[in-house]
mmCIF file of C-alpha atoms in Angstrom:
data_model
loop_
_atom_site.group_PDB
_atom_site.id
_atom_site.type_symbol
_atom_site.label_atom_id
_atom_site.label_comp_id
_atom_site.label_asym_id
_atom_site.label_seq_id
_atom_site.Cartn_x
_atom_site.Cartn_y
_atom_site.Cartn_z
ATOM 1 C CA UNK A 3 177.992 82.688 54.493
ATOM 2 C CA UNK A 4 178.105 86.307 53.767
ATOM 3 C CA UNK A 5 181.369 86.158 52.321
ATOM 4 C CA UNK A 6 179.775 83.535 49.387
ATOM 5 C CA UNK A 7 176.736 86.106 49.076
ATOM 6 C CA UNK A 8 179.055 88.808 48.242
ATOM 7 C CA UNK A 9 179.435 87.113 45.233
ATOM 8 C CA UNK A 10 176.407 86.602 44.362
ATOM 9 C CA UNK A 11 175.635 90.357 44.866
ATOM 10 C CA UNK A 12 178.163 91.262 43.464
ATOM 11 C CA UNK A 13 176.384 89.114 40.275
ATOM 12 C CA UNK A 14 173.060 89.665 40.750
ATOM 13 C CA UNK A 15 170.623 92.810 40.893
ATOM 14 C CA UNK A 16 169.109 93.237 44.284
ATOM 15 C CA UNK A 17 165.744 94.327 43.718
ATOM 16 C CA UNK A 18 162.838 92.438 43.143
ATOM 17 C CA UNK A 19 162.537 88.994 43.579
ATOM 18 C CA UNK A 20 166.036 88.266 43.141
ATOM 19 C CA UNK A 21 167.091 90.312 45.712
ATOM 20 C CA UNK A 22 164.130 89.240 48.316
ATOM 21 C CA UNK A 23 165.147 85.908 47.801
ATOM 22 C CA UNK A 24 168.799 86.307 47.980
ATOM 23 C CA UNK A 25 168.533 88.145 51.589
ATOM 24 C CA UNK A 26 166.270 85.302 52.903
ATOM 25 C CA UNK A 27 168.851 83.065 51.921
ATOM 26 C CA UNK A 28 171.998 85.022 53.295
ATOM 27 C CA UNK A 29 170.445 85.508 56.681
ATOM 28 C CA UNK A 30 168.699 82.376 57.097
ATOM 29 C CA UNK A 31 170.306 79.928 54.923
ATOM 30 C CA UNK A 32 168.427 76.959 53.922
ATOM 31 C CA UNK A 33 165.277 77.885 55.927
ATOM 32 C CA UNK A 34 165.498 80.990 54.062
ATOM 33 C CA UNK A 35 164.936 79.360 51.107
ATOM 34 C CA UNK A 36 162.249 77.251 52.345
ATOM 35 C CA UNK A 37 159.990 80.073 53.274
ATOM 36 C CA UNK A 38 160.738 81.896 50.050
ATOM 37 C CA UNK A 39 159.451 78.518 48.652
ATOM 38 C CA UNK A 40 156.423 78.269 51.069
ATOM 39 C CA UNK A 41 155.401 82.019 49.838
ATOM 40 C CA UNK A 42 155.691 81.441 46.571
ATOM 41 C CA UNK A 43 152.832 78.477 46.447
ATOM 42 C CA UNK A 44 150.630 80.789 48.381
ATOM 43 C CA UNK A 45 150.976 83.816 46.134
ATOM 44 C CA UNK A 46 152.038 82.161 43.070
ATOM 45 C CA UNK A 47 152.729 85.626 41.051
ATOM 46 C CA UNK A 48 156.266 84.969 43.397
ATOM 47 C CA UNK A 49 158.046 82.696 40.441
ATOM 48 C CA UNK A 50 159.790 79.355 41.420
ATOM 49 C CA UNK A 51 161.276 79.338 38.560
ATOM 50 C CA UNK A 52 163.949 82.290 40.142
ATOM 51 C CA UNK A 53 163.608 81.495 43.717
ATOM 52 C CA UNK A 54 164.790 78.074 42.715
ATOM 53 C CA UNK A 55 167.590 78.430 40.377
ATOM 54 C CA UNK A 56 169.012 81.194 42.587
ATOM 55 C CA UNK A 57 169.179 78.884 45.690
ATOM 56 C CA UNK A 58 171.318 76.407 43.588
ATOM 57 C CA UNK A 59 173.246 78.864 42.239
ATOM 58 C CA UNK A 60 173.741 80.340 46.332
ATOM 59 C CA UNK A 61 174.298 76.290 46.915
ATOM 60 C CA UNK A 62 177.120 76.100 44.298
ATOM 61 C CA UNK A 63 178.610 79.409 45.505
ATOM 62 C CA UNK A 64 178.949 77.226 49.280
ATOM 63 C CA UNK A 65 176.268 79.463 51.100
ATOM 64 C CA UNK A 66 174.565 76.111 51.893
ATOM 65 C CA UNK A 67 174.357 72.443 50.772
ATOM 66 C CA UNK A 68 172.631 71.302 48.310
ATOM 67 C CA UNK A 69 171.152 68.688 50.194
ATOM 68 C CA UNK A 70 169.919 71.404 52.647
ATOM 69 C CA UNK A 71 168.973 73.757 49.418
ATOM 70 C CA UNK A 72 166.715 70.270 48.084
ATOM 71 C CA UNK A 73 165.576 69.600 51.666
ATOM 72 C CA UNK A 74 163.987 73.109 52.607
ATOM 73 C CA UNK A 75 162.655 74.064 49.271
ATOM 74 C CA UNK A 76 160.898 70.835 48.899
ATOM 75 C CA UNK A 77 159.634 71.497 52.656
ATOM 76 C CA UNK A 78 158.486 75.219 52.227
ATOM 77 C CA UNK A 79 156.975 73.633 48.933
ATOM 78 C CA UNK A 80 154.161 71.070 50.894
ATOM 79 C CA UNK A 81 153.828 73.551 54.103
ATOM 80 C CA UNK A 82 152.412 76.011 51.254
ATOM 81 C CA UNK A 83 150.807 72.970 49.206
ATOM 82 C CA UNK A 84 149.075 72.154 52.821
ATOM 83 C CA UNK A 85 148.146 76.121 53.471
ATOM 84 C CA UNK A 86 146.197 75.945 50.374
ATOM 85 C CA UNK A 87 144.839 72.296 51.058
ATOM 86 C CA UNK A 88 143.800 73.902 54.327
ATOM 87 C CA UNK A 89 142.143 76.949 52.456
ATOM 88 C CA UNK A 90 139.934 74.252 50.227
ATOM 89 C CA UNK A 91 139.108 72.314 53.091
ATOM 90 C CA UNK A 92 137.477 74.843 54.934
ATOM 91 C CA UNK A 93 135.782 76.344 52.354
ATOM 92 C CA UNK A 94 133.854 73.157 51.990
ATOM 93 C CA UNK A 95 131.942 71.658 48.829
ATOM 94 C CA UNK A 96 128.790 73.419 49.867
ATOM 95 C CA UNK A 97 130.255 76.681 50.118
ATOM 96 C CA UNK A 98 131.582 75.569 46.314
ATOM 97 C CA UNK A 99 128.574 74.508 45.205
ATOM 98 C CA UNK A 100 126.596 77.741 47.074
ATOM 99 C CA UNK A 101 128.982 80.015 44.787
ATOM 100 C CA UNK A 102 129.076 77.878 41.648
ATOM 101 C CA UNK A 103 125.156 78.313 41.747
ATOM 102 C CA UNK A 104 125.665 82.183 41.448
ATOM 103 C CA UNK A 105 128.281 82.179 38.606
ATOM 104 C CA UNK A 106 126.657 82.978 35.252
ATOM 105 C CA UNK A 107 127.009 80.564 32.011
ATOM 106 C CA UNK A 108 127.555 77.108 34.450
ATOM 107 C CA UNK A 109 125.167 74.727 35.562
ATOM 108 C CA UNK A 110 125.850 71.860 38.872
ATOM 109 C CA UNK A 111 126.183 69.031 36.674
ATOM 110 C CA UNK A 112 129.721 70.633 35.446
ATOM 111 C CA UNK A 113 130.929 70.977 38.931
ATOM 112 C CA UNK A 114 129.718 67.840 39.718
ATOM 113 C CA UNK A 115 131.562 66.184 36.884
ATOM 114 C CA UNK A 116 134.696 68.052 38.047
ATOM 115 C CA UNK A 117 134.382 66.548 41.227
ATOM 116 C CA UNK A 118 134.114 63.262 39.654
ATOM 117 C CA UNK A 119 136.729 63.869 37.212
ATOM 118 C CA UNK A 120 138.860 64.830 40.478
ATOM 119 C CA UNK A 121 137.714 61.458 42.278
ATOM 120 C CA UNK A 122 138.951 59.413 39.985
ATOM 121 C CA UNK A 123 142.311 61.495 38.434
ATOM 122 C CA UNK A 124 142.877 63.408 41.725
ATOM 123 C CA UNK A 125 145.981 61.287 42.606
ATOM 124 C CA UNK A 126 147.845 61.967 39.129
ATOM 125 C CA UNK A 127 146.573 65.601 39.119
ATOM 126 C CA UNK A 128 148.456 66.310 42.387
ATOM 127 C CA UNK A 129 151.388 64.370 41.487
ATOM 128 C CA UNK A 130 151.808 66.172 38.005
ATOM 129 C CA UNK A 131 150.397 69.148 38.774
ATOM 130 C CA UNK A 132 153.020 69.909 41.050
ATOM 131 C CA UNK A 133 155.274 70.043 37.730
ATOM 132 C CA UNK A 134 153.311 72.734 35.896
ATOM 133 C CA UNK A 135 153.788 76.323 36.440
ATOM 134 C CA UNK A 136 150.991 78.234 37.983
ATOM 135 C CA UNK A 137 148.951 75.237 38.380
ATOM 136 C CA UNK A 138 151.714 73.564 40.669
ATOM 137 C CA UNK A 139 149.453 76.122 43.559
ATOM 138 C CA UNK A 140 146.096 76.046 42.675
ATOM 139 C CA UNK A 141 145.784 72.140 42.517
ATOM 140 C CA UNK A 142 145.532 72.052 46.483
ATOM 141 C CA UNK A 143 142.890 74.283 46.903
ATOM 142 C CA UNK A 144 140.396 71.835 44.563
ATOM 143 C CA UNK A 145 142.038 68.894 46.941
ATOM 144 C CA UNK A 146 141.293 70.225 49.969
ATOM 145 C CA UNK A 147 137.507 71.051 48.950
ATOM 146 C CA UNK A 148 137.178 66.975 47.677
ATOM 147 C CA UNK A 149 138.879 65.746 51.053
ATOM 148 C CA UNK A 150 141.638 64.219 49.765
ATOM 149 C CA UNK A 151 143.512 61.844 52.615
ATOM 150 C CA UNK A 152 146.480 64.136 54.006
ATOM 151 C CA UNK A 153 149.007 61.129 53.854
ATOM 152 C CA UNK A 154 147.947 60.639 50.286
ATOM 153 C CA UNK A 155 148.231 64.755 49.774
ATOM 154 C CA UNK A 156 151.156 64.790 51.484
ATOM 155 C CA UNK A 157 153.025 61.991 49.768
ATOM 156 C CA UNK A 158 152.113 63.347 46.333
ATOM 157 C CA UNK A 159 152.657 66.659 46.658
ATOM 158 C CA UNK A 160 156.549 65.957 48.456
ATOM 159 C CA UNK A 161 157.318 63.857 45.088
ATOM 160 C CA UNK A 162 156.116 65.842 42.475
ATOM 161 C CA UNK A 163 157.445 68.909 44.669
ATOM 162 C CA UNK A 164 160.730 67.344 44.793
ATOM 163 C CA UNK A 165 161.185 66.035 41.053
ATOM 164 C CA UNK A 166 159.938 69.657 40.505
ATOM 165 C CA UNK A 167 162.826 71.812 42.889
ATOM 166 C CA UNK A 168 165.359 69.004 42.064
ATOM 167 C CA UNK A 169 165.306 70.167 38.614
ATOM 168 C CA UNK A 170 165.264 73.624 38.874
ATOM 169 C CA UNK A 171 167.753 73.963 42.105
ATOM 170 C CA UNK A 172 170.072 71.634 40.151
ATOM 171 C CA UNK A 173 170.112 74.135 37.210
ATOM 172 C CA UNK A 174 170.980 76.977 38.912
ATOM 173 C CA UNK A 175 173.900 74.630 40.853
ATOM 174 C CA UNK A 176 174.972 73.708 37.821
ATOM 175 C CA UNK A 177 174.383 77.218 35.718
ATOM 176 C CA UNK A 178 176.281 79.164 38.584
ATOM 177 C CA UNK A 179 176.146 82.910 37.595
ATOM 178 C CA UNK A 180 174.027 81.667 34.257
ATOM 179 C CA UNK A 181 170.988 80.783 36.413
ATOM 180 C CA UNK A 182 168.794 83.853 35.361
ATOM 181 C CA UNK A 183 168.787 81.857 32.130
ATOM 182 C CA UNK A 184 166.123 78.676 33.537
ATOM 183 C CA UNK A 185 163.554 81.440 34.560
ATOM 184 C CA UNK A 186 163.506 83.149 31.219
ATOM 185 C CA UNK A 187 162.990 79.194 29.802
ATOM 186 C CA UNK A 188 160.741 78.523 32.373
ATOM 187 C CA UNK A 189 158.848 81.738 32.332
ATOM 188 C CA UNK A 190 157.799 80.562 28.619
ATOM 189 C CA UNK A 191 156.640 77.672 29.402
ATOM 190 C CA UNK A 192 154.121 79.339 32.506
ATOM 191 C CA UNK A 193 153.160 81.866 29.289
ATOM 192 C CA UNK A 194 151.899 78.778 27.383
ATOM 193 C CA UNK A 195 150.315 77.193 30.175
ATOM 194 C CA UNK A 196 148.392 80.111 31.339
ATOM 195 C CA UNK A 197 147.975 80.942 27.606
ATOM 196 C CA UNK A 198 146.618 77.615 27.197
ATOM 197 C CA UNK A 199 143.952 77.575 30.234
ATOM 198 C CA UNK A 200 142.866 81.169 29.282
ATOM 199 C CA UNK A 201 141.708 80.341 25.689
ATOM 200 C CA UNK A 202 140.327 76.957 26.954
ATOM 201 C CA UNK A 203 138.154 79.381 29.598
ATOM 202 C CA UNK A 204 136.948 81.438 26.642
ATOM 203 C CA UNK A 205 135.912 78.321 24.931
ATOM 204 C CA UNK A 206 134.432 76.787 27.267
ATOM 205 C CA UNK A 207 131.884 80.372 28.205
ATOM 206 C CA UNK A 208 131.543 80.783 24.128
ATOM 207 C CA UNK A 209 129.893 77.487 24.109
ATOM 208 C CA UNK A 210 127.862 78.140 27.085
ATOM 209 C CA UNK A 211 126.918 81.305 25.580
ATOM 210 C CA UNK A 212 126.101 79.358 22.558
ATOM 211 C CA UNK A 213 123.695 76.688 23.611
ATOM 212 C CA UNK A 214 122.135 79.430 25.589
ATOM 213 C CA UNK A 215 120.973 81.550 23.128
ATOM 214 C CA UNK A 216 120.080 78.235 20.589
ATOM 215 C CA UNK A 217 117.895 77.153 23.572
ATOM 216 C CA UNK A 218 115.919 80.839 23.706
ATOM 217 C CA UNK A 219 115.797 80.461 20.669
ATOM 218 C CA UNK A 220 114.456 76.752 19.899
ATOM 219 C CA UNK A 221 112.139 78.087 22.885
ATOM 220 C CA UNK A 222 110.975 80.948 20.989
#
């Protein structure tokens, strides 16, 4: 095993990420990865999109099958998914609703349509969320809060995780010493989506801000 990481340090930079993820991986092989995978949905500012790659690049370079690479990533993936369920669940809707009554610009009835929204889209926002950059994490908190079944969480969260680490671990595998390329891809498509969510948040508070002030004013 050390032998095959030799070549990838002899590839890749050590430092940062890259280098964190490539020591898990050389000492601890495909449980390595899994962990790296598990930390990365708890602190999501830890990308999957080099993590990933990297292990299927380590995979091609024999440091571990890539059944085991598939197998532990997609594991670390749900333990982390479940952490987070876990986080949601004991936070509670009434602690939710307790804070969402102290945030300025909402009202209940828009968490309460959220949670309706989530009761009847839950099931496809878990299974596709776990396909979308930065929101591949925070979907479990919101599924933990609503209660979600944990065979249903479970079950949705190891095939969307999979289709998800499949993809990515396969590019790398396939890439070899080229797989620093699907995290500079990748990393533009987390951009847009967080791009995306930001301007709908201003949106969304400009028009709260909006019928505010109208209503003062129709008032006044």
């Amino acid at each position: 095993m050390h032998l095959a990481l030799n070549v990838i340090a002899a590839e890749e930079p050590q430092g940062g990420v890259a280098g964190w993820a490539t020591d898990l991986v050389d000492r601890f092989g495909g449980p390595g990865a899994g962990l790296a995978i598990a930390l990365e949905n708890l602190f999501p500012p830890l990308p999957s999109e080099i993590i990933l790659p990297l292990t299927g690049f380590a995979a091609s370079q024999g440091v571990l099958s890539l059944v085991s690479a598939l197998f532990w990533t997609t594991l670390g993936s749900v333990v982390g998914a479940v952490a987070l369920y876990g986080i949601g669940a004991v936070f509670g809707r009434e602690r939710m609703h307790a804070l969402w009554a102290k945030l300025p610009l909402v009202k209940a009835s828009d968490l309460v349509r959220t949670e309706e929204w989530f009761a009847r889209h839950g099931t496809k926002a878990i299974l596709l969320g776990r396909m979308v950059p930065v929101f591949r994490s925070l979907i479990s908190v919101p599924a933990g809060v609503e209660r979600m079944p944990m065979p249903t969480f479970v079950a949705l969260t190891t095939v969307g995780s999979l289709i998800w680490n499949t993809a990515l671990v396969m590019a790398g595998y396939l890439l070899g010493d080229q797989w620093d390329t699907v995290g500079a891809y990748v990393g533009i498509v987390s951009k847009v989506v967080l791009g995306l969510a930001v301007a709908a948040l201003i949106f969304y508070i400009a028009i709260r801000v909006r019928s505010r002030s109208e209503g003062r004013h129709r008032r006044g």
